mmCIF file of C-alpha atoms and ligand atoms in Angstrom:
data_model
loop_
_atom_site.group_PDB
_atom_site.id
_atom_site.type_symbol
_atom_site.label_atom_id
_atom_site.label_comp_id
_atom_site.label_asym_id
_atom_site.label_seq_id
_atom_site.Cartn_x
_atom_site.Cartn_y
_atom_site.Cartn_z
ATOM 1 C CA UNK P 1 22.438 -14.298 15.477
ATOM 2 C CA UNK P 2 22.689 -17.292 17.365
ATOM 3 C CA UNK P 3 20.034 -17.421 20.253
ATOM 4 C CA UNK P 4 18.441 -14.211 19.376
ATOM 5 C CA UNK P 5 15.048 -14.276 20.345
ATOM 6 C CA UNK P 6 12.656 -12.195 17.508
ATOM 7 C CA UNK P 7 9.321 -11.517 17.906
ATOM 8 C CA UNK P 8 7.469 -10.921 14.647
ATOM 9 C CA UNK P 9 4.214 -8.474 14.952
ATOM 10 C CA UNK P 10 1.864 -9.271 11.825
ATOM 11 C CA UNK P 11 3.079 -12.822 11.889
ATOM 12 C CA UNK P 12 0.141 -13.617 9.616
ATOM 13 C CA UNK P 13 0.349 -10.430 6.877
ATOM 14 C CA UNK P 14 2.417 -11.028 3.923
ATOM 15 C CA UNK P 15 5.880 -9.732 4.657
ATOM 16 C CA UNK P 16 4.729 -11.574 8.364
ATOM 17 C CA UNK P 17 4.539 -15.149 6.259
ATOM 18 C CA UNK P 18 7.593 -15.107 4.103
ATOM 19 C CA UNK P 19 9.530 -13.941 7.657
ATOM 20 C CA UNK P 20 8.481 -16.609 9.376
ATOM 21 C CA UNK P 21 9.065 -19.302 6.209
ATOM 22 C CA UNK P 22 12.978 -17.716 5.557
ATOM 23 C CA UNK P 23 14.037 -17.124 9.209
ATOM 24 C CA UNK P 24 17.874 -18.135 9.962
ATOM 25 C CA UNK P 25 17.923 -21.839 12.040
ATOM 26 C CA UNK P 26 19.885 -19.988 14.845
ATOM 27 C CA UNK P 27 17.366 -17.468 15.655
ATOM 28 C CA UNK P 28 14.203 -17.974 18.291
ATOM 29 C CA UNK P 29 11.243 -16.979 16.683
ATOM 30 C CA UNK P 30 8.022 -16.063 18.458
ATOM 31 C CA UNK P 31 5.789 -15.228 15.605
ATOM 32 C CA UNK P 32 2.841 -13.384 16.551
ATOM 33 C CA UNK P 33 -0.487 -12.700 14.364
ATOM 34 C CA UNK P 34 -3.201 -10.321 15.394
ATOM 35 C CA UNK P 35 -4.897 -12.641 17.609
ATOM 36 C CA UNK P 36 -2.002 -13.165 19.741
ATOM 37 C CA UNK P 37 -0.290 -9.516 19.482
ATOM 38 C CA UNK P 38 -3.358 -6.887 18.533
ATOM 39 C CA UNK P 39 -1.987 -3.857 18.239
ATOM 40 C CA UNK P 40 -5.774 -2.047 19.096
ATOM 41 C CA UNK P 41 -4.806 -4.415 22.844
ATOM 42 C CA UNK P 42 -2.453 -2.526 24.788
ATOM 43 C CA UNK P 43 -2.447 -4.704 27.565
ATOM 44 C CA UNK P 44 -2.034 -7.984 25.891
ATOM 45 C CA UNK P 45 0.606 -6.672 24.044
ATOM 46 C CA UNK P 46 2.836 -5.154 26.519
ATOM 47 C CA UNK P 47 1.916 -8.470 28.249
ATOM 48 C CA UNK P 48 3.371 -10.672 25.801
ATOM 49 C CA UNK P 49 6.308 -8.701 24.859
ATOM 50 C CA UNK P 50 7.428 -8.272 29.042
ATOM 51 C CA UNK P 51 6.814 -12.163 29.029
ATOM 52 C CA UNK P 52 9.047 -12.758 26.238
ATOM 53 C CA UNK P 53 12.109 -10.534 25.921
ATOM 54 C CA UNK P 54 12.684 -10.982 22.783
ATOM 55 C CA UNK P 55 15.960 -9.294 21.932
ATOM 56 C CA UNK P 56 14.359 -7.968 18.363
ATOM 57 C CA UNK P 57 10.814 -6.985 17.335
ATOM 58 C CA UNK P 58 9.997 -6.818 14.008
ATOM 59 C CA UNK P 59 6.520 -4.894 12.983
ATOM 60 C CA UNK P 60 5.068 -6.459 9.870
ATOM 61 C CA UNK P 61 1.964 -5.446 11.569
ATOM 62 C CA UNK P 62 -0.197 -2.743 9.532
ATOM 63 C CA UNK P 63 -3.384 -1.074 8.466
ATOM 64 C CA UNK P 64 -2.311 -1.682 4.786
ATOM 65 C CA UNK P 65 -6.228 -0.858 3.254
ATOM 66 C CA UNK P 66 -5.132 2.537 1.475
ATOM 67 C CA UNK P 67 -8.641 3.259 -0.051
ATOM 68 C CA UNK P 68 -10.390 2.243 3.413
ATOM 69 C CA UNK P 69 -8.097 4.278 5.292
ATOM 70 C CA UNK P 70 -9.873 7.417 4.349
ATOM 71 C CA UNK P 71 -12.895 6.507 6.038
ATOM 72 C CA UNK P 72 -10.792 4.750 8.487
ATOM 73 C CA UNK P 73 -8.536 7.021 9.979
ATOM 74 C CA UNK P 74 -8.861 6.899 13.876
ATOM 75 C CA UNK P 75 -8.508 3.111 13.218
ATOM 76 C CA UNK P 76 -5.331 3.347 10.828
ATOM 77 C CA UNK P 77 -3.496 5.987 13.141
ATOM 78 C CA UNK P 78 -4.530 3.568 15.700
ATOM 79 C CA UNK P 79 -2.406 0.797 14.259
ATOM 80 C CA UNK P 80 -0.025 2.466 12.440
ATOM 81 C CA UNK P 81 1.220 5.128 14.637
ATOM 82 C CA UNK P 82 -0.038 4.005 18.077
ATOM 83 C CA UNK P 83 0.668 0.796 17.753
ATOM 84 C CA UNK P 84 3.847 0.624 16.166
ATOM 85 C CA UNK P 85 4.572 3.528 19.290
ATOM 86 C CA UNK P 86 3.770 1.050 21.448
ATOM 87 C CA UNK P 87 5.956 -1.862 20.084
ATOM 88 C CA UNK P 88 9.142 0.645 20.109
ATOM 89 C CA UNK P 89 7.680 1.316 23.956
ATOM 90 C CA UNK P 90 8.279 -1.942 25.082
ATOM 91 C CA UNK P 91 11.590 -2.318 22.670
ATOM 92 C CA UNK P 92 12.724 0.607 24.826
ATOM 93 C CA UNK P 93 12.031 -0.582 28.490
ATOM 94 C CA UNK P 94 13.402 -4.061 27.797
ATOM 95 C CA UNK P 95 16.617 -2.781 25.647
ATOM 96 C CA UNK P 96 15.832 -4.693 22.808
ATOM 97 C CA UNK P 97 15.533 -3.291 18.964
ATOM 98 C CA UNK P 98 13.106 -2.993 16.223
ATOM 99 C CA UNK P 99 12.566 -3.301 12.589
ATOM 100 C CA UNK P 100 9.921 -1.493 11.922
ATOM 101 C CA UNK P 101 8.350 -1.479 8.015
ATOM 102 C CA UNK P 102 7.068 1.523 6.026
ATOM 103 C CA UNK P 103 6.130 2.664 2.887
ATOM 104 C CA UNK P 104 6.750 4.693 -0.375
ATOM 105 C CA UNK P 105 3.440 5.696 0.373
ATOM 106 C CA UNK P 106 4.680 8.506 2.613
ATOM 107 C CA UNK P 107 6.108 10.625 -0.100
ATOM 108 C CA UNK P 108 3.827 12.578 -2.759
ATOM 109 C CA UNK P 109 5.462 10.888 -6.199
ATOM 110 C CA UNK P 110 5.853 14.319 -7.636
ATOM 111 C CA UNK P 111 9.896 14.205 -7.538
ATOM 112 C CA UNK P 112 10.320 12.028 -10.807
ATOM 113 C CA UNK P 113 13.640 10.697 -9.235
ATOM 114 C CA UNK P 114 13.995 7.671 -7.130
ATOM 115 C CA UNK P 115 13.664 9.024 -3.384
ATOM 116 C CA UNK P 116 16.219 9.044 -0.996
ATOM 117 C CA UNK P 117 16.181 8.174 2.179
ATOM 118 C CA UNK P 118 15.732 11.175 3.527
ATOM 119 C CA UNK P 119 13.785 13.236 1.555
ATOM 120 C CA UNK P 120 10.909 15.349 2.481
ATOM 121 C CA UNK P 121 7.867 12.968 3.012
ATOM 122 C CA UNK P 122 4.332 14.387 1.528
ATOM 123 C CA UNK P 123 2.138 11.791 1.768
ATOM 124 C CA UNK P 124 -1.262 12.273 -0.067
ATOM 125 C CA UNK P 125 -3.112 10.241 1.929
ATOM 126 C CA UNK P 126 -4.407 8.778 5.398
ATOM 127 C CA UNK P 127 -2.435 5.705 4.843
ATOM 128 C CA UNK P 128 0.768 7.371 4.404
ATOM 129 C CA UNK P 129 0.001 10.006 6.508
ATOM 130 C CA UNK P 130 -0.461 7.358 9.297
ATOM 131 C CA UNK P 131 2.736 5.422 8.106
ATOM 132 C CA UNK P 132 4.605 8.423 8.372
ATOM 133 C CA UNK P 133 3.822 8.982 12.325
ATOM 134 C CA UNK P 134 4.376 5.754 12.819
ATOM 135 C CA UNK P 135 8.199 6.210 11.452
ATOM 136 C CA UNK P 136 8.405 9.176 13.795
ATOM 137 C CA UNK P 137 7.119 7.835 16.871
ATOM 138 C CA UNK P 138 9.779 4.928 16.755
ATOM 139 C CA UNK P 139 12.505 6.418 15.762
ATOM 140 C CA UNK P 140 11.294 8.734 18.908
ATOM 141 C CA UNK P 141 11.058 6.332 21.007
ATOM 142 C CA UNK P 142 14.153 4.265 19.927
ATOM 143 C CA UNK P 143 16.632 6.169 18.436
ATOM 144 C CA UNK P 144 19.774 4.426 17.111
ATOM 145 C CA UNK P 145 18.098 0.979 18.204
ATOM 146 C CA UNK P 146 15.759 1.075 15.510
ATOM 147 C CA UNK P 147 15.526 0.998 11.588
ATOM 148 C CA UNK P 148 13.271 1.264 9.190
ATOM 149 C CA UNK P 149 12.683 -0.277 6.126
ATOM 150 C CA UNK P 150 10.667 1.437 3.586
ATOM 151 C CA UNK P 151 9.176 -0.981 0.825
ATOM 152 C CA UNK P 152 6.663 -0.679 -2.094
ATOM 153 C CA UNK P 153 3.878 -2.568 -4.085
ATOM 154 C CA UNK P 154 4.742 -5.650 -1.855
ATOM 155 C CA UNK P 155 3.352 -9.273 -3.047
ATOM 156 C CA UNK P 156 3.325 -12.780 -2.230
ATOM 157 C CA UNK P 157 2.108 -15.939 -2.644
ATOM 158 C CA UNK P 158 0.622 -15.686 0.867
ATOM 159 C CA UNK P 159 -2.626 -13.078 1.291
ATOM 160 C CA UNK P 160 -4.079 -10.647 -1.220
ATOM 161 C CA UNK P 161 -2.383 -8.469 -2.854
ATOM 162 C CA UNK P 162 -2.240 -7.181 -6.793
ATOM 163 C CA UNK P 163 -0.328 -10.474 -8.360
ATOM 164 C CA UNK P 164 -3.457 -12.308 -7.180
ATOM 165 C CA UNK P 165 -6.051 -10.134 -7.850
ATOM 166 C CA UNK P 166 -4.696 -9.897 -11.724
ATOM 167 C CA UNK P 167 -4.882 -13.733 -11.715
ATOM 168 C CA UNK P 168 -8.304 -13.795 -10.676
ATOM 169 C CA UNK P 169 -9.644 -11.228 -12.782
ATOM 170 C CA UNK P 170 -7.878 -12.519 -15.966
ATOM 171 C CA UNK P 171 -9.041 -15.752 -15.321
ATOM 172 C CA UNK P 172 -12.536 -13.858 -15.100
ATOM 173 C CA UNK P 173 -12.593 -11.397 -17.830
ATOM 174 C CA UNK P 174 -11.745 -10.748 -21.466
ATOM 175 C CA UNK P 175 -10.671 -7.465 -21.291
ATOM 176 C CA UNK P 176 -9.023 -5.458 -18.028
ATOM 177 C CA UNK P 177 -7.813 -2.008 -17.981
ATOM 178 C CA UNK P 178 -4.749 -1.025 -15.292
ATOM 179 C CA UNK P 179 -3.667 2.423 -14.787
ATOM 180 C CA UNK P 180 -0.493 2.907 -16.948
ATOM 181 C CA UNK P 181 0.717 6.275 -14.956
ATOM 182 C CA UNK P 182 1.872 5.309 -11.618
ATOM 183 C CA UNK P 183 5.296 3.905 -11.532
ATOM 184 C CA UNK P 184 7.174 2.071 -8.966
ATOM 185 C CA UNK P 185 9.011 -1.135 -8.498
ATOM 186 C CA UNK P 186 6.991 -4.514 -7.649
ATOM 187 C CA UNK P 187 8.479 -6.240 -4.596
ATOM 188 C CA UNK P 188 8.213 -9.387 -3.546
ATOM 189 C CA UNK P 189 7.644 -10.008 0.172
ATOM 190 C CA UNK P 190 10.080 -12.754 0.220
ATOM 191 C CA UNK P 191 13.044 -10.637 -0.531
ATOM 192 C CA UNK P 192 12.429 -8.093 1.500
ATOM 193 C CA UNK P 193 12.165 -10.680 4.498
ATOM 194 C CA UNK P 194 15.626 -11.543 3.634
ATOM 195 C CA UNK P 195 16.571 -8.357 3.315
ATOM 196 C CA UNK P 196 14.598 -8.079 6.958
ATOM 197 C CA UNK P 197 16.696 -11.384 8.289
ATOM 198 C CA UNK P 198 19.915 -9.204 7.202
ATOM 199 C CA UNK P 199 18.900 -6.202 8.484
ATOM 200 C CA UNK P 200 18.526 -7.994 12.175
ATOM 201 C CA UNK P 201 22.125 -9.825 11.266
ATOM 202 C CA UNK P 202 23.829 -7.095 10.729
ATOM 203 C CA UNK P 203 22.207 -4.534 13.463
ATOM 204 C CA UNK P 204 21.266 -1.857 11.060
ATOM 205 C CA UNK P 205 19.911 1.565 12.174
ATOM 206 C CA UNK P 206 18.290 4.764 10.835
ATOM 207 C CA UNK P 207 16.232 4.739 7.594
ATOM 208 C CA UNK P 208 16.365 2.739 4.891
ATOM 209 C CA UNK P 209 14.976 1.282 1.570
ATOM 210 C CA UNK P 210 14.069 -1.357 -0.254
ATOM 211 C CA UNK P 211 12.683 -3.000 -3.120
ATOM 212 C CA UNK P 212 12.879 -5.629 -5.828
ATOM 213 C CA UNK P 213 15.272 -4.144 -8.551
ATOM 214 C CA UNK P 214 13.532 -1.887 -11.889
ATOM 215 C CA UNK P 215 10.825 0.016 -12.336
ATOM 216 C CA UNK P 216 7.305 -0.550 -13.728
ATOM 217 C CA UNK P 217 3.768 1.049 -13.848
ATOM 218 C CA UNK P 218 0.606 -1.184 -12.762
ATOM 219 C CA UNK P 219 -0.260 -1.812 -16.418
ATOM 220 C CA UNK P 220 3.137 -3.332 -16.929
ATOM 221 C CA UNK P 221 3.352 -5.299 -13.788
ATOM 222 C CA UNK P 222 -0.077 -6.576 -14.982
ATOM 223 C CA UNK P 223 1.129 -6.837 -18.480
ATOM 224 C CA UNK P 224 4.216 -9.226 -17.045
ATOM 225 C CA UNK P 225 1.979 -11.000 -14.624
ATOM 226 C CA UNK P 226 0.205 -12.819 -17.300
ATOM 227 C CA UNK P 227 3.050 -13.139 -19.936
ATOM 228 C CA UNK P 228 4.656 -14.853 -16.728
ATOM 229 C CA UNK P 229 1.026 -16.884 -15.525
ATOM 230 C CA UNK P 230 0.382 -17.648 -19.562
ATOM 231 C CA UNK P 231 3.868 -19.353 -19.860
ATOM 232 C CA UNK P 232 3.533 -21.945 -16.931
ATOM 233 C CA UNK P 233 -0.020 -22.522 -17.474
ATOM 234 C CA UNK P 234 -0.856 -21.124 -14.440
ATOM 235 C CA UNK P 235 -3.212 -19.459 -16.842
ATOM 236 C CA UNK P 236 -5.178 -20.756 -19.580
ATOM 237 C CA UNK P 237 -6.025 -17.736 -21.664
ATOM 238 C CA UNK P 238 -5.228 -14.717 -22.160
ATOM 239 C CA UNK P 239 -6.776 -11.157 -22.110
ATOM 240 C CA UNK P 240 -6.709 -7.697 -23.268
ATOM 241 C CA UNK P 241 -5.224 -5.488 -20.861
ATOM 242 C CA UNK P 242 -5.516 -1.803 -21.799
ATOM 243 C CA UNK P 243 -3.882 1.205 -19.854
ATOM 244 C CA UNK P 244 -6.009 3.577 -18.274
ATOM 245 C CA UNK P 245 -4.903 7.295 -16.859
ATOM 246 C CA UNK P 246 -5.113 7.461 -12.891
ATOM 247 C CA UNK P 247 -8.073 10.338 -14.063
ATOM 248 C CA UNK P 248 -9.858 7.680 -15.693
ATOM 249 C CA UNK P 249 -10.058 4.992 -12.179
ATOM 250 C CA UNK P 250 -10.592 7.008 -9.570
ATOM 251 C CA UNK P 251 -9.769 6.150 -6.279
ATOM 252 C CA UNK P 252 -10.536 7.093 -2.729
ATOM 253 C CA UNK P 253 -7.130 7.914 -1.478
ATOM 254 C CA UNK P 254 -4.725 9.549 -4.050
ATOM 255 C CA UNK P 255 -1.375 7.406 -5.091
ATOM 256 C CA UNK P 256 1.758 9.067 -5.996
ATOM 257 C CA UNK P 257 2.470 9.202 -9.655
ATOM 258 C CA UNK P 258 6.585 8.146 -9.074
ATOM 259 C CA UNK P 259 7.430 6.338 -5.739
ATOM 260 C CA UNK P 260 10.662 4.872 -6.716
ATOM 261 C CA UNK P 261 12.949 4.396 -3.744
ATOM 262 C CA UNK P 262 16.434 4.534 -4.294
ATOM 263 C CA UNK P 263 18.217 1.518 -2.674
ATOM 264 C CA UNK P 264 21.669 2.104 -3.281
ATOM 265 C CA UNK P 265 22.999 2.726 0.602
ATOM 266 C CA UNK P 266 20.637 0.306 2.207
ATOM 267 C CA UNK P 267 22.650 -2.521 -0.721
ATOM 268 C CA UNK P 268 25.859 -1.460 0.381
ATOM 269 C CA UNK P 269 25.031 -1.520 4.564
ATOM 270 C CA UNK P 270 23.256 -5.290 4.155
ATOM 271 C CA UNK P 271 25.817 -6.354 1.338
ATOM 272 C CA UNK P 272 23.157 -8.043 -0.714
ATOM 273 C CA UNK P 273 21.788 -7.687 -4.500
ATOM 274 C CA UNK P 274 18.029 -7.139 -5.149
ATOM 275 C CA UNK P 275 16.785 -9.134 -7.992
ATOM 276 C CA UNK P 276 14.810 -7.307 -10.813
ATOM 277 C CA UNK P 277 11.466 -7.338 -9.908
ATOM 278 C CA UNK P 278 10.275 -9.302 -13.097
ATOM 279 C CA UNK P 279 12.877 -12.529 -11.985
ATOM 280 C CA UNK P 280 11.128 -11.955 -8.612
ATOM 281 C CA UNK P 281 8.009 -12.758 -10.151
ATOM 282 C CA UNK P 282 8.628 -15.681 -12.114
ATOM 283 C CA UNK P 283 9.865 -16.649 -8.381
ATOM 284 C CA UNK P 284 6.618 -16.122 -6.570
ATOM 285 C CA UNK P 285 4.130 -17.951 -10.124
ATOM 286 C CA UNK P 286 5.813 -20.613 -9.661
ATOM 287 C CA UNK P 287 5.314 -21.481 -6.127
ATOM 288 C CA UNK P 288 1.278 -20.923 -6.958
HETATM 289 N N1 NAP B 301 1.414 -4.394 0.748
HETATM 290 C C1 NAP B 301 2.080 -3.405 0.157
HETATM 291 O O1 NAP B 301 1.983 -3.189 -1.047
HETATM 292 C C2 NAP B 301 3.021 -2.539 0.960
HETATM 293 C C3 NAP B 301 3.688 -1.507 0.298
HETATM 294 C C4 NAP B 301 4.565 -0.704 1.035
HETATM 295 C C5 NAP B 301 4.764 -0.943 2.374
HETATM 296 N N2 NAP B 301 4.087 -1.948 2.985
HETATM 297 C C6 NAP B 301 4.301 -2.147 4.425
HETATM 298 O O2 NAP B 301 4.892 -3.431 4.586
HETATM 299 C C7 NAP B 301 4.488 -3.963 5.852
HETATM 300 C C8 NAP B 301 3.944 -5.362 5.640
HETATM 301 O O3 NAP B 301 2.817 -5.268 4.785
HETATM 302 P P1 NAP B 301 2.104 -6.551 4.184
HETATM 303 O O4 NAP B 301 2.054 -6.366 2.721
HETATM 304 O O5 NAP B 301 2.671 -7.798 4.755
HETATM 305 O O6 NAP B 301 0.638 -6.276 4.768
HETATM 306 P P2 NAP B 301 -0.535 -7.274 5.106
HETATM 307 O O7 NAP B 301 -0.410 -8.516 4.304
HETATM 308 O O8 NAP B 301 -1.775 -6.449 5.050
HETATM 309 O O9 NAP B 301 -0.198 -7.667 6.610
HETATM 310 C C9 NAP B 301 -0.422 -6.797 7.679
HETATM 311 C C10 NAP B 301 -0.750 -7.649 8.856
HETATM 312 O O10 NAP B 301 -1.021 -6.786 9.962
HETATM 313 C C11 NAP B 301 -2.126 -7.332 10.632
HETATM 314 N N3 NAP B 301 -2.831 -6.353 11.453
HETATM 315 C C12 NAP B 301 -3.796 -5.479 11.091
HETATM 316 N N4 NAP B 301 -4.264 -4.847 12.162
HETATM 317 C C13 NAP B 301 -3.571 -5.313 13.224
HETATM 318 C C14 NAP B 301 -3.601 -5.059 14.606
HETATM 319 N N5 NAP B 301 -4.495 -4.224 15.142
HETATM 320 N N6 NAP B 301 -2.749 -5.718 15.405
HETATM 321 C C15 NAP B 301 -1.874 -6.605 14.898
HETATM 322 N N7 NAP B 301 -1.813 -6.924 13.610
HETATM 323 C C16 NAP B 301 -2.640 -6.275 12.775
HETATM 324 C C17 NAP B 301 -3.019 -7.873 9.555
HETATM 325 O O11 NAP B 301 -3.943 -8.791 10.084
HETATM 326 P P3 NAP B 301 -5.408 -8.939 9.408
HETATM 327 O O12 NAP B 301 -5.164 -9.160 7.951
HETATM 328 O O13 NAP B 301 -5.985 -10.079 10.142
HETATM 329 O O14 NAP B 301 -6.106 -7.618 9.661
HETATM 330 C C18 NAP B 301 -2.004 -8.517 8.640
HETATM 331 O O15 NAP B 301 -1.744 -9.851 9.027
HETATM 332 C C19 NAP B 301 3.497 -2.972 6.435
HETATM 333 O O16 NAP B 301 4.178 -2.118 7.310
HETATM 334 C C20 NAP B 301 3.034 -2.165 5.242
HETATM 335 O O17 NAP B 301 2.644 -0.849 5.608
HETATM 336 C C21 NAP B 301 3.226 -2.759 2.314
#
């Protein structure tokens, strides 16, 4: 990796942050947030990336508000399929690669298995829907110089995200209630940018997934959250946390019921162990 020069799109997201903060000593990295790189700015970012050559780009960049996106959609297809279209663009004319991040969010949840890489995406809504062309459109536009990672119910200690909006609201309330019938697996943001650094390493292609290790629904991430929070004191009290059916919170934008991703190639081709997702955790409270 020595003297590769990466260019990170979303420099200032989540997955964006803990890239920047675990990024190999040998490599040259140009890390770009949305005032420097917009992805809505054609100009300034073709600009940038023909300035730079960077031999890698790696989108972190995303319209990530699921409910929003409904109302949203010119402006999520914007970003997420234009924009990461336009990345691979410039990839392609200079001859470098791409990482390029997407979600579980693109399949329906009805399979009840963990999904495999390349199963039949169904996404239910204009987030995954939007995700989804995005995957196309690079791997259009790139071919074997690309992969993708698919990840899932991503948190750090950097931005917002559903660790932090637990703490906040426990800290707030006496009682909470979390939907107990969606399932998937937590993921910290800081392994997958490993996983990212590895990826880069290693010159991985096609599609791919990944995500902390085990399975949970929201109610038990929320359920571990402040077992986790209660027993370093970075909370004080606790509170009730009941489940709730999906039917009972509705939502703008429907969420599959089951969006575990099955891992197992994408462990082999990088070499590396995931950690379960409640270690993970522990990991991320204790940097608050
Ligand atoms: N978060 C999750 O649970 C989750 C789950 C599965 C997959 N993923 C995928 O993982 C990747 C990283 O997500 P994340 O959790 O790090 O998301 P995030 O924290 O929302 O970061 C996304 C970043 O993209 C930036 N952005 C938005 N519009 C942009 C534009 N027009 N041009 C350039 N940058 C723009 C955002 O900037 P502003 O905040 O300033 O708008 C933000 O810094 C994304 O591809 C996402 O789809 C995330």
């Amino acid at each position: 990796m020595a003297g590769l020069k990466i260019l990170i799109a979303g420099a200032g997201g989540q997955l964006g942050w803990e890239l920047q903060r675990t990024a190999p000593a040998e490599v040259d990295v140009l890390a770009a947030d949305k005032r420097q790189l917009n992805l809505l700015q054609p100009d300034q970012v073709c600009e940038l990336i023909h300035r730079e050559q960077p031999d890698w780009i790696i989108n972190a960049a995303a319209y990530t508000a699921v409910d929003k996106a409904e109302d949203e959609a010119d402006i999520a297809y914007a970003i997420n399929r234009d924009g990461a279209r336009l990345l691979a663009t410039c990839a392609a004319e200079l001859g470098a690669q791409m990482l390029h991040i997407s979600t579980d969010f693109v399949f329906n949840g009805q399979k009840g298995t963990p999904y495999l890489v390349d199963d039949q995406p169904g996404p239910l809504g204009v987030y995954g829907a939007s995700k989804q062309a995005g995957d196309e459109v690079v791997e259009t536009a790139l071919g074997g110089r690309c992969a993708i990672i698919r990840t899932a119910w991503v948190y750090s200690a950097h931005g917002n995200n559903f660790v932090k909006t637990m703490l906040r609201l426990m800290t707030e309330r006496d009682q909470l209630g979390i939907v107990a019938d969606q399932i998937g697996s937590p993921t910290w943001a800081n392994g997958l940018a490993r996983a990212s650094w590895r990826a880069v390493q290693l010159n991985l292609s096609g599609m791919h997934h990944w995500t902390d290790m085990g399975v949970a629904s929201w109610y038990d991430f929320a359920v571990a959250i402040q077992e986790e929070a209660l027993a370093i004191g970075v909370l004080r009290k606790p509170c009730v946390i009941s489940p709730l059916r999906t039917a009972d919170y509705p939502t703008p934008a429907a969420r599959p019921a089951y969006s575990v991703l099955d891992k197992t190639p994408t462990l082999q081709a990088l070499g590396l162990q995931a950690v379960h997702w409640r270690q993970a955790l522990r990991e991320m409270l204790a940097e608050l």
